[in-house]
Amino acid sequence: MARPTLSLVLPIYNEEEVIPELHVRLQEFLSKLEVPSEVVFVNDGSKDRSMEMLRDISKGEPRYRVLSFARNFGHQTAITAGIDYARGAAVVVMDADLQDPPEVVLEMVAKWREGFDVVYGKRRKREGETWFKLFTARWFYRVFAAMIPIEVPLDTGDFRLMSRRVVIALRALRETHRFVRGMVSWVGFKQTAVLYDRPGRFAGETKYPLRKMLKFAIDGITSFSVLPLRFATYLGMLISLMSVGVAVWAVVAHFALKATVPGWTASVVLTSLLAAVQLLMIGILGEYIGRIYEQVKGRPLYTVGDKVNLGKRDTDELDEEEGEPQ
Ligand code: UDP
Ligand code: MG
C-alpha cells in the first residue's frame, strides 16, 4: 500500500466534549489538503465515551485510524505510539483539543517542502491558560535550555511536523521516561519554526494538572542532564570548605581565645542544615536511580487494547523516494 504523504497524530484522553468539533475541523482540513493523508488517533485509556466516538467517526472513513491503549499511559507515550504507527512521509503531532489549529499544519507542510526535517509550532501568544502555567512554562524552558547541552527551541510544545527520517530516528529511542520535544531536538536534522497564536482549549479541562506537569518537568531534566547530580558534588565541596573554616575557628576559639561557649545554636543550625542538604541530595540520587530501575526492566512502552483501520506497527525502512519531501 502506498504511503500517505501526511500523517496527523492525535493523542486522546477523555476528550468526548471535543471530538465532534475536532471531526468537523479535520474533515474540513483534509478536504483542503491535496495530498493523500491519514489521521492516527491514539486513545490513551479514556474513561469516557471517546473511544466509541472515535470508532463511529472512523466507520466510513478509512483515513481515520485508531490505536487504543489497554490503559492510560500518559501523553508522551501516546505520542510515541502514534509515531510508531504513522506511515506518512511527514508526521504531525498535535493536541486533540484544537489548541493546535489544523490550518497551521499547512504552513508546516510548506516548510517541509522547502527541505526542513522538523517544523515546530512556536507559540506567539497563548490564550486560556492560567498565569501560573504561563509563568512556570516560561521559566522552565529557559532554565532547561540553559542546563542541557543540546539546543532546544523556547516556547514550543509537541506540536510539530517531522519528516520520515526524523520519525525513524526517533523510534529508536525507547526510553521509559519520555520528553518527546527534547528527543526531537536531540536527533538533530534541519529544524525550523512557524509562529502561531495558541487558542484556549476548545472544551473540557486540561489533562495536565500540576502533579503531571511537575513529573513532566523532572522527566525532562533528568533525561537530558546530569547537572543535578553534579550540583551535589559542588555543594559537597563548598560545604567541606566551609567546615574546614568552622573547625579552624573552633580550635582558635578554644585554645587562643579561651572562649568556648556552649554553642547550642550553632550546633542546631548546622545539624539541621546538613541533614536537609543530605536528604535533598539523596532525593536527587533517587530520582535518577528510580529511572534507571524502570529503564532496566525493559518493559514495552505501552500495551495495545484495540485497533480500528490500523495494521501492524510501521516498519523503519527508509525508502529513498518516500522519505523525501514530495
Ligand atoms: N493526553 C493524553 N494522555 C494523558 C493526558 C493528555 O493522551 O494522560 C492528551 C490530551 O487528550 C490532549 C493532549 O494530550 O490531546 C494534551 O493534553 P492537554 O490539552 O490536556 O494539555 P494542555 O494543552 O493543557 O497542556
Ligand atoms: Mg491542550
Short mmCIF file of C-alpha atoms and ligand atoms in Angstrom, two decimals:
data_model
loop_
_atom_site.label_atom_id
_atom_site.label_comp_id
_atom_site.label_asym_id
_atom_site.label_seq_id
_atom_site.Cartn_x
_atom_site.Cartn_y
_atom_site.Cartn_z
CA MET A 1 0.00 0.00 0.00
CA ALA A 2 1.33 3.42 -0.90
CA ARG A 3 2.37 5.62 1.94
CA PRO A 4 0.24 8.67 2.67
CA THR A 5 2.14 11.91 2.36
CA LEU A 6 0.92 13.28 5.66
CA SER A 7 0.01 11.62 8.95
CA LEU A 8 -1.64 13.55 11.77
CA VAL A 9 -1.10 12.02 15.22
CA LEU A 10 -3.64 13.00 17.88
CA PRO A 11 -3.48 11.70 21.46
CA ILE A 12 -6.92 11.42 23.02
CA TYR A 13 -7.61 11.21 26.73
CA ASN A 14 -11.20 11.82 27.85
CA GLU A 15 -11.96 14.21 25.01
CA GLU A 16 -15.66 13.40 24.42
CA GLU A 17 -16.53 17.09 24.54
CA VAL A 18 -14.05 17.93 21.83
CA ILE A 19 -14.34 15.04 19.36
CA PRO A 20 -17.44 16.22 17.42
CA GLU A 21 -15.88 19.62 16.67
CA LEU A 22 -12.48 18.02 16.06
CA HIS A 23 -14.12 15.74 13.50
CA VAL A 24 -15.66 18.72 11.68
CA ARG A 25 -12.38 20.63 11.63
CA LEU A 26 -10.39 17.60 10.49
CA GLN A 27 -12.79 16.85 7.64
CA GLU A 28 -12.58 20.45 6.55
CA PHE A 29 -8.81 20.35 6.74
CA LEU A 30 -8.43 17.04 4.90
CA SER A 31 -10.63 18.23 2.07
CA LYS A 32 -8.32 21.21 1.63
CA LEU A 33 -5.23 19.01 1.52
CA GLU A 34 -4.24 17.96 -1.93
CA VAL A 35 -2.14 15.02 -0.83
CA PRO A 36 -3.00 11.56 0.49
CA SER A 37 -3.22 11.65 4.25
CA GLU A 38 -4.20 9.70 7.36
CA VAL A 39 -5.15 10.58 10.91
CA VAL A 40 -3.83 8.38 13.70
CA PHE A 41 -5.81 8.78 16.91
CA VAL A 42 -4.21 7.28 19.98
CA ASN A 43 -6.82 6.64 22.62
CA ASP A 44 -4.84 6.81 25.86
CA GLY A 45 -7.17 4.72 28.03
CA SER A 46 -10.02 7.23 28.05
CA LYS A 47 -12.69 6.53 30.63
CA ASP A 48 -15.44 8.48 28.90
CA ARG A 49 -17.12 7.89 25.52
CA SER A 50 -14.09 8.98 23.47
CA MET A 51 -13.34 5.51 22.12
CA GLU A 52 -16.91 4.84 20.95
CA MET A 53 -16.94 8.24 19.29
CA LEU A 54 -13.64 7.56 17.53
CA ARG A 55 -14.99 4.23 16.36
CA ASP A 56 -18.08 5.96 14.99
CA ILE A 57 -16.26 8.64 13.05
CA SER A 58 -13.83 6.07 11.63
CA LYS A 59 -16.55 3.84 10.25
CA GLY A 60 -16.92 5.21 6.77
CA GLU A 61 -13.55 6.93 6.81
CA PRO A 62 -10.57 4.66 6.12
CA ARG A 63 -8.18 7.58 6.52
CA TYR A 64 -9.00 7.62 10.23
CA ARG A 65 -7.10 5.05 12.23
CA VAL A 66 -7.38 4.40 15.93
CA LEU A 67 -4.87 2.78 18.24
CA SER A 68 -6.33 2.22 21.65
CA PHE A 69 -4.16 1.59 24.69
CA ALA A 70 -5.15 -1.01 27.24
CA ARG A 71 -4.93 1.70 29.92
CA ASN A 72 -3.76 5.28 30.38
CA PHE A 73 -0.04 5.57 29.70
CA GLY A 74 0.28 9.35 29.50
CA HIS A 75 0.50 11.95 26.80
CA GLN A 76 4.16 11.42 25.87
CA THR A 77 3.69 7.67 25.45
CA ALA A 78 0.55 8.25 23.37
CA ILE A 79 2.52 10.49 21.02
CA THR A 80 5.24 7.85 20.84
CA ALA A 81 2.76 5.16 19.84
CA GLY A 82 1.30 7.44 17.18
CA ILE A 83 4.78 7.96 15.77
CA ASP A 84 5.36 4.18 15.81
CA TYR A 85 2.26 3.55 13.70
CA ALA A 86 2.15 6.62 11.45
CA ARG A 87 3.06 5.80 7.87
CA GLY A 88 3.26 9.25 6.35
CA ALA A 89 6.26 10.77 4.61
CA ALA A 90 5.72 13.57 7.12
CA VAL A 91 4.14 13.15 10.55
CA VAL A 92 2.49 15.95 12.51
CA VAL A 93 1.80 15.61 16.23
CA MET A 94 -0.95 17.82 17.59
CA ASP A 95 -3.29 18.20 20.57
CA ALA A 96 -6.81 16.93 20.11
CA ASP A 97 -8.38 19.91 21.89
CA LEU A 98 -7.91 22.23 18.88
CA GLN A 99 -5.20 24.21 20.65
CA ASP A 100 -3.00 23.34 17.72
CA PRO A 101 -5.01 24.68 14.77
CA PRO A 102 -5.02 22.34 11.73
CA GLU A 103 -4.53 25.37 9.49
CA VAL A 104 -1.01 25.89 10.86
CA VAL A 105 -0.18 22.42 9.55
CA LEU A 106 -0.38 23.80 6.01
CA GLU A 107 2.42 26.24 6.82
CA MET A 108 4.43 23.39 8.31
CA VAL A 109 3.99 21.33 5.17
CA ALA A 110 5.20 24.27 3.07
CA LYS A 111 8.39 24.49 5.17
CA TRP A 112 8.90 20.74 4.90
CA ARG A 113 8.65 21.05 1.13
CA GLU A 114 11.38 23.67 1.32
CA GLY A 115 13.59 20.97 2.78
CA PHE A 116 13.25 21.20 6.58
CA ASP A 117 13.03 17.95 8.54
CA VAL A 118 11.40 19.33 11.66
CA VAL A 119 8.97 22.23 11.71
CA TYR A 120 7.81 23.08 15.21
CA GLY A 121 5.00 25.38 16.21
CA LYS A 122 6.29 28.26 18.28
CA ARG A 123 3.70 29.96 20.45
CA ARG A 124 3.48 33.67 19.92
CA LYS A 125 0.51 34.10 22.23
CA ARG A 126 -1.27 31.69 24.50
CA GLU A 127 -4.90 32.14 25.36
CA GLY A 128 -6.96 30.45 28.02
CA GLU A 129 -4.08 29.37 30.24
CA THR A 130 -3.65 30.31 33.89
CA TRP A 131 -0.92 32.82 34.75
CA PHE A 132 0.66 30.06 36.79
CA LYS A 133 1.01 27.78 33.78
CA LEU A 134 2.35 30.60 31.59
CA PHE A 135 4.84 31.65 34.25
CA THR A 136 6.10 28.17 35.09
CA ALA A 137 6.31 27.12 31.42
CA ARG A 138 8.21 30.26 30.51
CA TRP A 139 10.77 29.76 33.23
CA PHE A 140 11.02 26.02 32.97
CA TYR A 141 12.05 26.13 29.31
CA ARG A 142 14.60 28.85 29.91
CA VAL A 143 16.24 27.01 32.82
CA PHE A 144 16.00 23.72 30.93
CA ALA A 145 17.67 25.19 27.84
CA ALA A 146 20.49 26.56 29.97
CA MET A 147 21.05 23.20 31.66
CA ILE A 148 21.28 20.88 28.71
CA PRO A 149 24.00 20.57 26.09
CA ILE A 150 21.64 20.38 23.09
CA GLU A 151 19.77 23.28 21.59
CA VAL A 152 16.05 23.32 22.33
CA PRO A 153 13.58 25.84 20.96
CA LEU A 154 11.82 28.02 23.53
CA ASP A 155 8.03 28.32 23.84
CA THR A 156 7.20 25.20 21.89
CA GLY A 157 5.21 22.14 22.84
CA ASP A 158 4.82 18.90 20.96
CA PHE A 159 3.00 20.45 18.00
CA ARG A 160 5.39 19.80 15.14
CA LEU A 161 5.92 18.22 11.76
CA MET A 162 8.66 15.62 11.35
CA SER A 163 10.00 14.10 8.18
CA ARG A 164 10.14 10.35 7.90
CA ARG A 165 13.85 10.15 8.60
CA VAL A 166 13.33 12.06 11.86
CA VAL A 167 10.46 9.72 12.73
CA ILE A 168 12.66 6.70 12.12
CA ALA A 169 15.49 8.16 14.19
CA LEU A 170 13.04 8.94 16.98
CA ARG A 171 11.59 5.42 17.02
CA ALA A 172 14.98 4.07 18.04
CA LEU A 173 14.86 6.00 21.34
CA ARG A 174 12.95 3.67 23.63
CA GLU A 175 13.48 5.43 26.94
CA THR A 176 10.80 4.87 29.55
CA HIS A 177 10.62 8.43 30.84
CA ARG A 178 9.93 10.42 27.77
CA PHE A 179 10.28 14.08 26.99
CA VAL A 180 9.48 13.87 23.32
CA ARG A 181 10.08 17.53 22.43
CA GLY A 182 13.63 17.21 23.78
CA MET A 183 14.17 13.94 21.94
CA VAL A 184 13.22 15.59 18.66
CA SER A 185 15.90 18.23 19.29
CA TRP A 186 18.35 15.50 20.20
CA VAL A 187 18.03 13.64 16.88
CA GLY A 188 19.04 16.81 15.05
CA PHE A 189 18.43 17.40 11.32
CA LYS A 190 17.31 20.67 9.80
CA GLN A 191 14.81 22.31 12.12
CA THR A 192 12.77 25.48 11.87
CA ALA A 193 9.73 27.16 13.44
CA VAL A 194 6.40 28.54 12.39
CA LEU A 195 4.83 31.11 14.70
CA TYR A 196 1.22 30.78 15.77
CA ASP A 197 -1.22 32.10 18.34
CA ARG A 198 -2.31 29.28 20.58
CA PRO A 199 -6.02 29.47 21.37
CA GLY A 200 -7.52 28.13 24.58
CA ARG A 201 -8.77 24.58 24.84
CA PHE A 202 -11.97 24.13 22.77
CA ALA A 203 -13.85 22.31 25.56
CA GLY A 204 -13.22 20.17 28.60
CA GLU A 205 -10.42 20.54 31.10
CA THR A 206 -6.66 20.33 30.82
CA LYS A 207 -5.35 16.79 31.27
CA TYR A 208 -2.15 18.20 32.76
CA PRO A 209 -2.77 19.01 36.41
CA LEU A 210 0.13 20.37 38.49
CA ARG A 211 1.21 16.91 39.59
CA LYS A 212 1.69 15.74 36.00
CA MET A 213 3.36 18.99 35.00
CA LEU A 214 5.91 18.58 37.77
CA LYS A 215 6.64 14.98 36.81
CA PHE A 216 6.97 16.02 33.19
CA ALA A 217 9.45 18.76 34.12
CA ILE A 218 11.57 16.38 36.21
CA ASP A 219 11.49 13.77 33.42
CA GLY A 220 12.70 16.45 31.02
CA ILE A 221 15.62 17.48 33.18
CA THR A 222 16.71 14.01 34.26
CA SER A 223 16.56 12.58 30.76
CA PHE A 224 18.75 15.27 29.30
CA SER A 225 21.07 16.39 32.06
CA VAL A 226 23.15 15.05 34.94
CA LEU A 227 23.69 18.57 36.22
CA PRO A 228 21.57 17.98 39.35
CA LEU A 229 23.96 15.16 40.30
CA ARG A 230 26.94 17.37 39.69
CA PHE A 231 25.27 20.01 41.80
CA ALA A 232 25.54 17.58 44.74
CA THR A 233 29.27 17.31 44.16
CA TYR A 234 29.75 21.08 44.02
CA LEU A 235 27.62 21.70 47.05
CA GLY A 236 29.54 18.96 48.89
CA MET A 237 32.84 20.67 48.05
CA LEU A 238 31.55 24.05 49.18
CA ILE A 239 30.28 22.71 52.47
CA SER A 240 33.53 20.81 53.03
CA LEU A 241 35.49 24.03 52.61
CA MET A 242 33.17 25.82 54.98
CA SER A 243 33.54 23.09 57.57
CA VAL A 244 37.32 23.41 57.47
CA GLY A 245 36.83 27.11 58.26
CA VAL A 246 34.47 26.28 61.10
CA ALA A 247 36.95 23.73 62.50
CA VAL A 248 39.79 26.28 62.47
CA TRP A 249 37.56 28.79 64.15
CA ALA A 250 36.58 26.25 66.83
CA VAL A 251 40.20 25.37 67.61
CA VAL A 252 41.26 29.01 67.76
CA ALA A 253 38.28 29.87 69.93
CA HIS A 254 39.16 27.04 72.30
CA PHE A 255 42.93 27.47 72.68
CA ALA A 256 43.74 31.09 71.87
CA LEU A 257 40.66 32.99 72.85
CA LYS A 258 39.60 30.60 75.59
CA ALA A 259 36.10 31.48 74.52
CA THR A 260 34.37 28.11 74.43
CA VAL A 261 30.71 28.98 74.59
CA PRO A 262 28.03 26.28 74.87
CA GLY A 263 27.43 26.66 71.11
CA TRP A 264 23.93 25.21 71.10
CA THR A 265 22.54 27.49 68.41
CA ALA A 266 25.42 26.82 66.02
CA SER A 267 25.08 23.06 66.53
CA VAL A 268 21.36 23.05 65.91
CA VAL A 269 21.60 25.23 62.83
CA LEU A 270 24.48 23.27 61.33
CA THR A 271 22.98 19.86 62.05
CA SER A 272 19.61 20.68 60.55
CA LEU A 273 21.15 22.43 57.57
CA LEU A 274 23.40 19.49 56.80
CA ALA A 275 20.59 17.00 57.30
CA ALA A 276 18.43 18.95 54.88
CA VAL A 277 21.17 19.18 52.28
CA GLN A 278 21.91 15.48 52.56
CA LEU A 279 18.29 14.47 52.22
CA LEU A 280 17.89 16.71 49.20
CA MET A 281 20.92 15.16 47.55
CA ILE A 282 19.72 11.63 48.34
CA GLY A 283 16.42 12.63 46.78
CA ILE A 284 18.16 13.74 43.60
CA LEU A 285 20.12 10.49 43.50
CA GLY A 286 16.86 8.64 43.99
CA GLU A 287 15.27 10.37 41.01
CA TYR A 288 18.00 9.04 38.77
CA ILE A 289 18.21 5.60 40.37
CA GLY A 290 14.44 5.14 40.13
CA ARG A 291 14.62 5.94 36.45
CA ILE A 292 17.50 3.52 35.90
CA TYR A 293 15.42 0.86 37.67
CA GLU A 294 12.41 1.43 35.47
CA GLN A 295 14.53 1.52 32.36
CA VAL A 296 16.38 -1.74 33.06
CA LYS A 297 13.12 -3.61 33.42
CA GLY A 298 12.90 -3.15 29.69
CA ARG A 299 9.13 -3.27 29.54
CA PRO A 300 7.37 -2.24 26.36
CA LEU A 301 6.26 1.39 26.50
CA TYR A 302 2.56 0.60 26.08
CA THR A 303 0.07 -2.21 25.62
CA VAL A 304 -2.45 -2.10 22.80
CA GLY A 305 -6.07 -2.92 23.58
CA ASP A 306 -7.77 -2.31 20.29
CA LYS A 307 -7.29 -1.03 16.74
CA VAL A 308 -9.56 0.42 14.09
CA ASN A 309 -8.48 0.66 10.41
CA LEU A 310 -4.94 0.06 11.56
CA GLY A 311 -2.40 -2.63 10.70
CA LYS A 312 0.91 -3.52 12.31
CA ARG A 313 3.49 -1.05 13.55
CA ASP A 314 5.13 0.73 10.69
CA THR A 315 8.50 -0.57 9.58
CA ASP A 316 11.58 1.59 9.76
CA GLU A 317 12.73 1.15 6.22
CA LEU A 318 13.55 4.42 4.64
CA ASP A 319 12.57 4.32 1.04
CA GLU A 320 14.65 6.89 -0.80
CA GLU A 321 11.76 8.33 -2.72
CA GLU A 322 9.18 8.16 0.04
CA GLY A 323 11.46 9.64 2.68
CA GLU A 324 11.96 12.79 0.72
CA PRO A 325 9.55 15.70 0.55
CA GLN A 326 7.21 15.28 -2.39
N1 UDP B 1 -3.48 13.43 26.75
C1 UDP B 1 -3.24 12.06 26.68
N2 UDP B 1 -2.96 11.38 27.82
C2 UDP B 1 -2.88 11.97 29.04
C3 UDP B 1 -3.08 13.38 29.11
C4 UDP B 1 -3.36 14.07 27.94
O1 UDP B 1 -3.31 11.47 25.60
O2 UDP B 1 -2.63 11.28 30.04
C5 UDP B 1 -3.78 14.18 25.51
C6 UDP B 1 -5.00 15.09 25.57
O3 UDP B 1 -6.17 14.40 25.21
C7 UDP B 1 -4.63 16.17 24.56
C8 UDP B 1 -3.12 16.25 24.67
O4 UDP B 1 -2.70 15.03 25.26
O5 UDP B 1 -4.96 15.82 23.24
C9 UDP B 1 -2.63 17.42 25.51
O6 UDP B 1 -3.31 17.46 26.75
P1 UDP B 1 -3.98 18.80 27.30
O7 UDP B 1 -4.59 19.55 26.17
O8 UDP B 1 -4.91 18.46 28.42
O9 UDP B 1 -2.72 19.57 27.86
P2 UDP B 1 -2.50 21.15 27.88
O10 UDP B 1 -2.74 21.65 26.48
O11 UDP B 1 -3.47 21.70 28.86
O12 UDP B 1 -1.08 21.31 28.32
MG MG B 2 -4.33 21.28 25.32
#
